[in-house]
Coordinates of C-alpha atoms and ligand atoms in Angstrom, one line a residue:
M1 CA 19.7 -4.5 13.8
Q2 CA 16.4 -4.6 15.1
K3 CA 14.2 -7.9 15.4
L4 CA 10.9 -9.0 16.5
L5 CA 10.7 -11.8 19.1
I6 CA 7.3 -13.6 19.1
K7 CA 6.1 -16.3 21.5
G8 CA 3.3 -18.1 19.5
R9 CA -0.2 -19.7 20.0
K10 CA -1.5 -16.8 22.5
E11 CA -5.2 -16.3 21.9
L12 CA -6.1 -12.8 21.1
S13 CA -8.8 -10.4 22.3
G14 CA -9.2 -6.9 22.1
N15 CA -9.8 -3.9 20.0
I16 CA -7.6 -2.7 17.3
L17 CA -7.8 0.8 16.0
I18 CA -6.7 1.0 12.3
S19 CA -4.4 3.8 11.0
G20 CA -4.6 6.0 7.9
S21 CA -3.8 4.3 4.6
K22 CA -0.1 4.5 3.6
N23 CA -0.9 4.0 0.0
S24 CA -3.6 6.9 0.0
T25 CA -1.2 9.3 1.9
L26 CA 1.9 8.9 -0.4
P27 CA 0.1 10.2 -3.7
I28 CA -1.8 12.8 -1.6
L29 CA 1.7 14.0 -0.4
A30 CA 2.7 14.5 -4.1
A31 CA -0.4 16.0 -4.9
S32 CA 0.4 18.5 -2.4
L33 CA 2.7 20.1 -4.9
L34 CA 0.0 21.3 -6.6
A35 CA -1.4 23.4 -3.7
T36 CA 0.4 26.1 -1.7
D37 CA -1.1 25.1 2.0
V38 CA -2.1 21.7 2.8
K39 CA -3.0 20.1 6.2
L40 CA -3.3 16.4 6.1
T41 CA -5.0 14.4 9.1
N42 CA -5.1 10.8 10.0
V43 CA -1.6 10.2 8.6
P44 CA 0.1 6.8 9.4
L45 CA 3.5 7.4 11.2
V46 CA 5.5 5.0 9.1
K47 CA 8.8 5.2 7.6
D48 CA 7.4 5.8 3.8
I49 CA 5.6 8.5 4.9
F50 CA 8.7 10.2 6.4
T51 CA 10.8 9.3 3.3
M52 CA 8.2 10.9 1.0
C53 CA 8.1 14.1 3.4
K54 CA 12.0 14.3 3.2
L55 CA 11.7 14.2 -0.6
L56 CA 9.2 17.0 -0.6
K57 CA 11.1 19.1 1.6
F58 CA 14.4 18.6 -0.7
I59 CA 12.0 20.0 -3.2
G60 CA 11.4 23.1 -1.4
I61 CA 8.0 22.2 0.7
S62 CA 8.3 23.5 4.3
I63 CA 6.7 20.5 6.3
K64 CA 5.5 20.3 9.7
I65 CA 4.6 16.6 11.3
K66 CA 2.6 16.8 14.3
K67 CA 2.9 13.3 15.6
S68 CA 0.6 13.7 18.7
N69 CA -2.5 14.0 16.3
K70 CA -1.1 12.5 13.3
T71 CA -1.0 15.7 11.0
I72 CA 1.1 17.1 8.4
H73 CA 1.3 20.7 7.4
L74 CA 2.9 21.3 4.0
K75 CA 3.5 24.9 2.8
Q76 CA 5.0 25.6 -0.9
K77 CA 7.9 28.1 -0.6
T78 CA 8.8 30.0 -3.8
N79 CA 12.1 28.2 -4.4
I80 CA 11.3 24.9 -5.9
K81 CA 13.7 22.4 -7.3
T82 CA 12.3 20.1 -9.8
L83 CA 14.6 17.2 -9.0
A84 CA 13.8 13.9 -7.1
P85 CA 17.4 12.7 -6.6
Y86 CA 18.1 8.8 -6.5
K87 CA 18.8 8.7 -2.8
L88 CA 15.4 9.5 -2.0
V89 CA 13.7 7.5 -4.4
K90 CA 15.6 4.4 -4.3
T91 CA 14.0 3.0 -1.1
M92 CA 10.7 4.0 -1.9
R93 CA 9.1 3.8 -5.4
A94 CA 6.2 6.2 -4.8
G95 CA 8.9 9.1 -5.0
V96 CA 8.3 8.7 -8.9
L97 CA 4.6 10.1 -8.3
V98 CA 6.1 13.8 -8.0
L99 CA 6.9 13.5 -11.6
G100 CA 3.4 14.2 -12.9
P101 CA 2.6 17.3 -10.3
L102 CA 6.1 18.9 -10.9
L103 CA 5.6 18.6 -14.8
T104 CA 2.3 20.1 -14.8
K105 CA 2.9 22.9 -12.6
F106 CA 6.5 23.7 -13.2
K107 CA 6.7 22.3 -16.7
K108 CA 10.0 20.4 -16.2
A109 CA 11.2 17.5 -13.8
K110 CA 14.1 15.4 -13.3
V111 CA 13.2 12.1 -11.2
S112 CA 15.3 9.1 -10.4
L113 CA 14.2 6.0 -11.9
P114 CA 13.2 3.9 -8.9
G115 CA 14.8 0.4 -10.0
G116 CA 13.6 -2.7 -9.3
C117 CA 12.7 -4.1 -5.8
A118 CA 12.2 -7.5 -4.2
I119 CA 8.8 -8.4 -5.3
G120 CA 9.5 -7.7 -9.1
T121 CA 11.1 -5.6 -11.5
R122 CA 8.3 -2.8 -11.2
P123 CA 8.8 -0.5 -14.3
V124 CA 7.4 3.0 -14.6
D125 CA 6.8 2.5 -18.5
L126 CA 2.8 3.2 -18.0
H127 CA 3.6 6.3 -16.1
L128 CA 5.9 7.6 -18.9
F129 CA 3.3 6.4 -21.4
A130 CA 0.7 8.6 -20.1
L131 CA 2.8 11.6 -19.6
K132 CA 4.1 11.4 -23.0
K133 CA 0.6 11.1 -24.6
L134 CA -0.1 14.6 -22.5
G135 CA 2.6 16.0 -24.4
A136 CA 5.4 15.7 -22.4
K137 CA 9.3 15.2 -24.1
I138 CA 10.4 12.3 -22.1
K139 CA 14.3 10.7 -22.2
I140 CA 16.1 8.8 -19.8
K141 CA 19.8 9.6 -18.8
D142 CA 22.2 8.7 -16.3
G143 CA 19.4 6.8 -14.3
Y144 CA 16.9 9.8 -14.4
I145 CA 13.7 10.5 -16.1
I146 CA 14.1 14.0 -17.7
A147 CA 10.6 15.4 -18.6
D148 CA 10.0 18.6 -20.3
A149 CA 6.7 20.1 -20.9
S150 CA 7.6 23.8 -21.6
K151 CA 4.7 24.3 -23.9
G152 CA 2.4 23.0 -21.1
L153 CA 0.6 19.5 -21.0
K154 CA -2.5 19.1 -23.1
G155 CA -5.4 16.7 -22.5
A156 CA -5.4 13.5 -24.4
K157 CA -7.4 10.0 -24.5
I158 CA -5.2 7.5 -22.9
K159 CA -5.9 3.9 -22.5
F160 CA -3.5 1.9 -20.1
P161 CA -2.4 -1.6 -21.7
L162 CA -2.8 -2.9 -18.1
V163 CA -4.2 -1.6 -14.6
S164 CA -1.7 0.1 -12.7
V165 CA -2.2 2.0 -9.5
G166 CA 0.9 4.1 -9.8
A167 CA 0.5 5.0 -13.4
T168 CA -3.3 6.1 -13.0
E169 CA -2.0 8.4 -9.9
N170 CA 0.7 9.9 -12.2
A171 CA -1.6 10.5 -15.1
L172 CA -4.3 12.0 -12.8
L173 CA -1.8 14.4 -11.2
A174 CA -0.5 15.5 -14.7
A175 CA -3.6 15.9 -16.2
Y176 CA -4.9 18.1 -13.1
G177 CA -2.9 20.9 -14.7
A178 CA -3.1 19.7 -18.5
K179 CA -5.0 22.0 -20.9
G180 CA -8.3 20.5 -21.9
K181 CA -10.0 17.2 -21.4
T182 CA -8.3 13.9 -20.3
V183 CA -9.9 10.6 -20.6
L184 CA -8.1 7.9 -19.0
S185 CA -9.1 4.5 -19.5
N186 CA -8.6 1.1 -17.9
C187 CA -7.4 2.6 -14.8
A188 CA -6.9 1.6 -11.2
I189 CA -9.8 2.1 -9.1
E190 CA -8.6 1.3 -5.6
P191 CA -10.2 3.4 -2.7
E192 CA -6.9 5.1 -2.3
I193 CA -7.3 6.5 -6.0
L194 CA -10.7 7.5 -5.2
D195 CA -9.0 9.5 -1.9
L196 CA -6.6 11.1 -4.2
I197 CA -9.5 12.1 -6.5
S198 CA -11.3 13.7 -3.6
F199 CA -8.3 15.4 -2.6
L200 CA -8.1 16.8 -6.3
K201 CA -11.8 17.9 -6.3
K202 CA -10.9 20.1 -3.2
L203 CA -8.2 21.7 -5.2
G204 CA -11.1 22.5 -7.6
S205 CA -10.5 19.7 -10.1
D206 CA -13.5 18.5 -12.3
I207 CA -13.3 14.7 -12.4
K208 CA -15.7 11.8 -13.1
I209 CA -15.3 8.3 -12.8
F210 CA -17.3 5.6 -14.8
G211 CA -16.2 1.9 -14.2
R212 CA -12.4 2.0 -15.1
T213 CA -12.8 5.4 -17.1
I214 CA -11.7 8.6 -15.5
T215 CA -12.4 12.1 -17.1
I216 CA -10.7 15.2 -15.6
I217 CA -11.0 18.7 -17.1
G218 CA -7.5 20.3 -16.8
K219 CA -7.2 23.6 -14.2
S220 CA -4.1 25.7 -13.8
P221 CA -2.7 24.8 -10.4
K222 CA -4.1 27.4 -7.8
N223 CA -3.0 29.0 -4.7
K224 CA -5.1 26.9 -2.6
K225 CA -5.3 26.1 1.4
I226 CA -7.0 22.8 1.8
N227 CA -7.5 20.1 4.7
H228 CA -8.0 16.6 3.9
K229 CA -8.4 13.7 6.2
I230 CA -6.8 10.4 5.0
I231 CA -8.8 7.1 4.6
F232 CA -8.4 4.2 6.8
D233 CA -6.0 1.4 5.6
R234 CA -7.8 -1.3 4.3
I235 CA -4.4 -3.4 3.8
E236 CA -3.7 -3.1 7.7
A237 CA -7.5 -3.9 8.6
G238 CA -7.3 -6.8 6.4
T239 CA -4.0 -8.2 8.0
Y240 CA -5.6 -8.0 11.8
L241 CA -8.5 -9.7 10.4
I242 CA -6.3 -12.8 9.5
A243 CA -4.8 -12.4 13.0
G244 CA -8.4 -12.8 14.4
A245 CA -9.2 -15.3 12.1
L246 CA -6.2 -17.3 13.2
L247 CA -6.2 -16.5 17.1
G248 CA -9.0 -14.3 17.9
K249 CA -11.1 -15.2 20.9
K250 CA -12.6 -12.0 19.9
I251 CA -10.7 -9.4 18.1
V252 CA -12.6 -5.9 17.2
I253 CA -11.2 -3.9 14.2
K254 CA -12.1 -0.6 14.5
K255 CA -12.2 2.6 12.3
I256 CA -12.6 0.8 9.1
D257 CA -15.5 0.8 6.6
P258 CA -16.3 -3.1 6.2
K259 CA -17.4 -2.2 2.8
T260 CA -13.7 -1.5 1.5
L261 CA -13.1 -5.0 2.8
I262 CA -16.2 -7.0 1.3
F263 CA -14.2 -9.3 -1.2
E264 CA -11.7 -10.5 2.0
I265 CA -14.7 -10.7 4.5
N266 CA -16.8 -13.1 2.0
I267 CA -13.7 -15.1 1.6
L268 CA -13.3 -15.4 5.3
K269 CA -17.0 -16.4 5.6
K270 CA -16.7 -18.9 3.1
M271 CA -13.6 -20.5 5.0
G272 CA -16.0 -20.7 7.9
I273 CA -14.9 -17.6 10.1
K274 CA -17.4 -15.9 12.2
I275 CA -17.6 -12.3 11.4
I276 CA -19.9 -9.6 12.5
T277 CA -19.8 -6.4 10.8
S278 CA -21.2 -3.0 11.8
K279 CA -20.8 0.7 10.2
N280 CA -17.2 1.2 11.2
S281 CA -16.0 -2.1 12.8
I282 CA -15.7 -5.7 12.1
S283 CA -15.8 -8.4 14.6
I284 CA -14.1 -11.8 14.2
S285 CA -13.3 -15.0 15.9
R286 CA -11.3 -18.0 15.4
T287 CA -12.8 -21.2 14.3
N288 CA -11.4 -24.7 14.5
N289 CA -12.7 -26.3 11.1
L290 CA -11.3 -23.7 8.4
K291 CA -12.0 -24.6 4.9
K292 CA -9.8 -24.5 1.9
I293 CA -10.0 -21.8 -0.5
E294 CA -8.7 -21.0 -4.1
L295 CA -7.8 -17.0 -4.8
I296 CA -6.2 -15.0 -7.5
T297 CA -4.9 -11.5 -6.9
K298 CA -6.4 -9.0 -9.1
P299 CA -6.6 -5.4 -9.4
Y300 CA -9.4 -3.7 -7.0
P301 CA -12.2 -4.6 -6.6
G302 CA -10.5 -8.1 -6.9
F303 CA -8.6 -9.9 -4.2
P304 CA -5.4 -7.4 -3.5
T305 CA -1.8 -8.7 -3.9
D306 CA -1.2 -6.7 -0.7
L307 CA -2.9 -9.3 1.3
Q308 CA -1.6 -12.5 -0.7
A309 CA 0.9 -13.4 1.9
Q310 CA -1.2 -12.7 5.0
F311 CA -3.8 -15.2 3.5
M312 CA -1.1 -17.6 2.8
V313 CA -0.8 -18.1 6.4
L314 CA -4.3 -18.6 7.2
M315 CA -4.3 -21.4 4.1
T316 CA -1.4 -23.3 6.2
Q317 CA -4.2 -23.8 8.8
A318 CA -7.2 -24.9 6.3
N319 CA -8.1 -28.5 5.7
G320 CA -6.9 -29.7 2.5
L321 CA -5.5 -28.0 -0.6
S322 CA -5.7 -24.2 -1.1
K323 CA -4.2 -22.4 -4.0
I324 CA -3.2 -18.8 -4.6
K325 CA -2.4 -17.3 -7.9
E326 CA -0.2 -14.1 -7.8
N327 CA -1.2 -12.4 -11.1
I328 CA 0.2 -8.7 -10.1
F329 CA 3.9 -9.0 -9.3
E330 CA 6.3 -11.7 -11.1
N331 CA 8.2 -12.5 -7.7
R332 CA 6.0 -12.1 -4.8
F333 CA 6.5 -15.5 -3.1
M334 CA 9.5 -14.6 -1.2
H335 CA 7.9 -15.4 2.2
V336 CA 7.1 -19.0 1.0
P337 CA 10.5 -20.5 1.9
E338 CA 10.3 -18.7 5.3
L339 CA 7.0 -20.3 6.0
K340 CA 8.3 -23.8 4.8
R341 CA 11.2 -23.4 7.4
M342 CA 8.6 -22.9 10.0
G343 CA 6.7 -26.2 8.8
A344 CA 4.4 -25.0 6.1
K345 CA 3.7 -27.2 3.2
I346 CA 3.7 -25.3 0.2
E347 CA 4.8 -25.6 -3.4
I348 CA 5.0 -23.2 -6.1
K349 CA 4.4 -23.8 -9.8
N350 CA 4.5 -21.1 -12.3
K351 CA 2.4 -18.2 -10.5
T352 CA 0.6 -20.3 -8.1
A353 CA 1.4 -21.6 -4.5
Y354 CA -0.3 -24.9 -3.5
V355 CA -0.7 -24.8 0.3
Y356 CA -1.4 -28.2 1.8
G357 CA -3.1 -27.9 5.3
P358 CA -3.4 -28.0 8.1
S359 CA 0.2 -27.9 9.4
N360 CA 1.6 -27.2 12.6
L361 CA 4.0 -24.3 12.4
N362 CA 7.2 -24.1 14.5
G363 CA 9.0 -21.2 15.5
A364 CA 12.4 -20.3 13.9
E365 CA 14.6 -17.6 13.1
V366 CA 13.2 -16.0 9.9
M367 CA 14.1 -13.0 7.4
A368 CA 11.8 -10.6 6.2
T369 CA 12.1 -9.8 2.7
D370 CA 9.4 -7.0 1.8
L371 CA 6.6 -5.2 3.7
R372 CA 3.8 -7.7 3.5
A373 CA 6.1 -10.9 3.6
S374 CA 7.2 -9.1 7.1
V375 CA 3.7 -9.0 8.3
C376 CA 2.9 -12.7 7.2
L377 CA 5.8 -13.9 9.2
V378 CA 4.5 -12.1 12.2
L379 CA 1.2 -13.8 11.7
A380 CA 3.1 -17.1 11.3
G381 CA 5.1 -16.5 14.2
L382 CA 2.0 -15.9 16.4
I383 CA 0.5 -19.3 15.5
A384 CA 3.9 -21.2 15.8
N385 CA 5.0 -23.1 18.6
N386 CA 7.8 -21.8 20.8
R387 CA 9.7 -18.7 19.7
T388 CA 10.0 -16.9 16.3
I389 CA 12.5 -14.5 15.6
I390 CA 12.3 -12.0 12.6
N391 CA 15.1 -10.4 11.2
R392 CA 15.3 -7.0 8.9
I393 CA 11.8 -5.7 10.4
Y394 CA 12.7 -2.3 8.8
H395 CA 10.5 -3.5 6.0
L396 CA 7.7 -3.5 8.6
D397 CA 8.3 -0.1 9.7
R398 CA 8.0 1.0 6.1
G399 CA 4.0 0.4 6.3
Y400 CA 2.7 -0.8 9.4
E401 CA 2.0 1.7 12.3
F402 CA 2.6 0.6 16.0
L403 CA 2.4 -3.1 15.0
E404 CA 3.7 -4.5 18.3
K405 CA 1.8 -2.1 20.4
K406 CA -1.6 -2.8 18.4
F407 CA -0.9 -6.8 18.9
Q408 CA 0.1 -6.2 22.6
N409 CA -2.9 -4.7 23.4
C410 CA -4.6 -7.8 21.9
K411 CA -2.6 -9.9 24.6
A412 CA 0.0 -11.3 22.0
E413 CA 3.4 -11.9 23.2
I414 CA 5.5 -9.9 20.8
K415 CA 8.4 -7.7 21.4
R416 CA 11.2 -5.8 19.4
I417 CA 14.8 -6.4 20.3
Ligands
UD1_1 C1 0.7 -0.1 -5.9 C2 0.8 -0.1 -4.2 C3 1.1 -1.6 -3.6 C4 0.3 -2.6 -4.4 C5 0.0 -2.2 -5.9 C6 -0.7 -3.1 -6.6 C7 1.3 2.1 -3.4 C8 2.3 3.0 -2.7 N1 1.7 1.0 -3.7 O1 1.9 -0.3 -6.2 O2 1.3 -1.7 -2.4 O3 1.0 -3.8 -4.1 O4 -0.2 -0.9 -6.3 O5 -2.0 -3.0 -5.9 O6 0.1 2.5 -3.5 N2 3.7 -1.9 -14.2 C9 4.3 -1.9 -15.5 N3 4.5 -0.6 -16.0 C10 4.2 0.5 -15.0 C11 3.9 0.3 -13.7 C12 3.4 -0.7 -13.3 O7 4.5 -3.0 -16.1 O8 4.6 1.5 -15.4 C13 3.3 -3.4 -13.6 C14 4.0 -4.0 -12.3 O9 5.3 -4.3 -12.6 C15 2.9 -4.6 -11.8 C16 1.7 -4.4 -12.1 O10 1.7 -3.3 -13.3 O11 3.1 -6.1 -12.1 C17 0.8 -3.3 -10.9 O12 1.7 -2.4 -10.5 P1 1.0 -1.1 -10.0 O13 -0.2 -1.1 -9.8 O14 1.5 0.1 -10.8 O15 1.8 -1.0 -8.5 P2 2.4 0.0 -7.7 O16 1.8 1.4 -8.0 O17 3.8 0.3 -8.0

């Protein structure tokens, strides 16, 4: 099994080019079921994307991935299976996003329940709640969601009891082909959702957004040929920003619109870090006297849960007691025991981690538990004394494109063994 070996405490300098967003590509790949010929560019070449492509191939889409220019070309064949089997959904929850488009276009779907994962139980009840409101008949049998819309879906007013990225996406994808008007309220409005909406608009959809309310007038899925460029990955950019704040002589993060990271940039500035932004880049350097900070994870435009673990590493280097409350997932502090093994002083009470800094981290052999926890251990290894070995890096490969290469280009000592 592959591991990452890091020799810490090396100053970083150089440019980092941000890749396309994984969380944007996944729902847009599912949305491609609504078209007949789709060309996606700026796609990140990471494991989750290949898994989604495998699932679409199984369903009956012909897929050509051109790695050299990060393009995926999808063409719908005539023989479509409306099934998403367990083996293709269990490793990647986003597989459940094929439910909405299959149901709206082919009037039925059988999709495996994705099950829990390391960071929490992650149910799909809100996805099903929305689809039922649109008129789908749904039952759960043998671990599968069996959905039927033989009479077609019908527009409805749906208010989500809590904000969910995936449920908003599945509801949008189903409402695309529902008859009449759908009004979704208390929606997630992450930039990745806006990217999905811009894709659906290219497919002819009439969609309007006002705050957390999204209105969509249904269309019958057309034989359409469309091109779409995926937005850049704000979570990847946020991760490298923290690397720059920890060790940067000067790191320039390119191909990212700083506006999508305003909240995070303001936090870093409050902590005393120097940041200069331009239209499509962010330049960042480390500072010696980091101020403590208190954060709470919230849906966009709040502080993202996907950057919680990375910010915690930064907190270990700040002066005094920093706090971070995880409000989205119930079990997303799996990185804490590993950080503590490296010398971090962290206590968890209820949903809050109390981080006492600054502490000197020491290299150790550690275990990655999920995607963002893995990258937080990389950041910890980069600032620690001596060597850090990170096991189970397949988690990292699910969502970070060319991670070692990007760090090596900035003079970090990191390699895969
Ligand atoms: C997406 C992102 C993930 C990110 C998360 C929150 C993708 C592929 N993944 O995941 O990286 O961490 O948003 O920003 O885009 N919930 C329910 N019932 C449901 C659905 C969700 O109770 O039917 C709960 C979840 O357990 C969680 C919260 O709602 O506590 C938010 O989850 P959600 O926004 O749905 O996350 P994902 O779409 O799975």
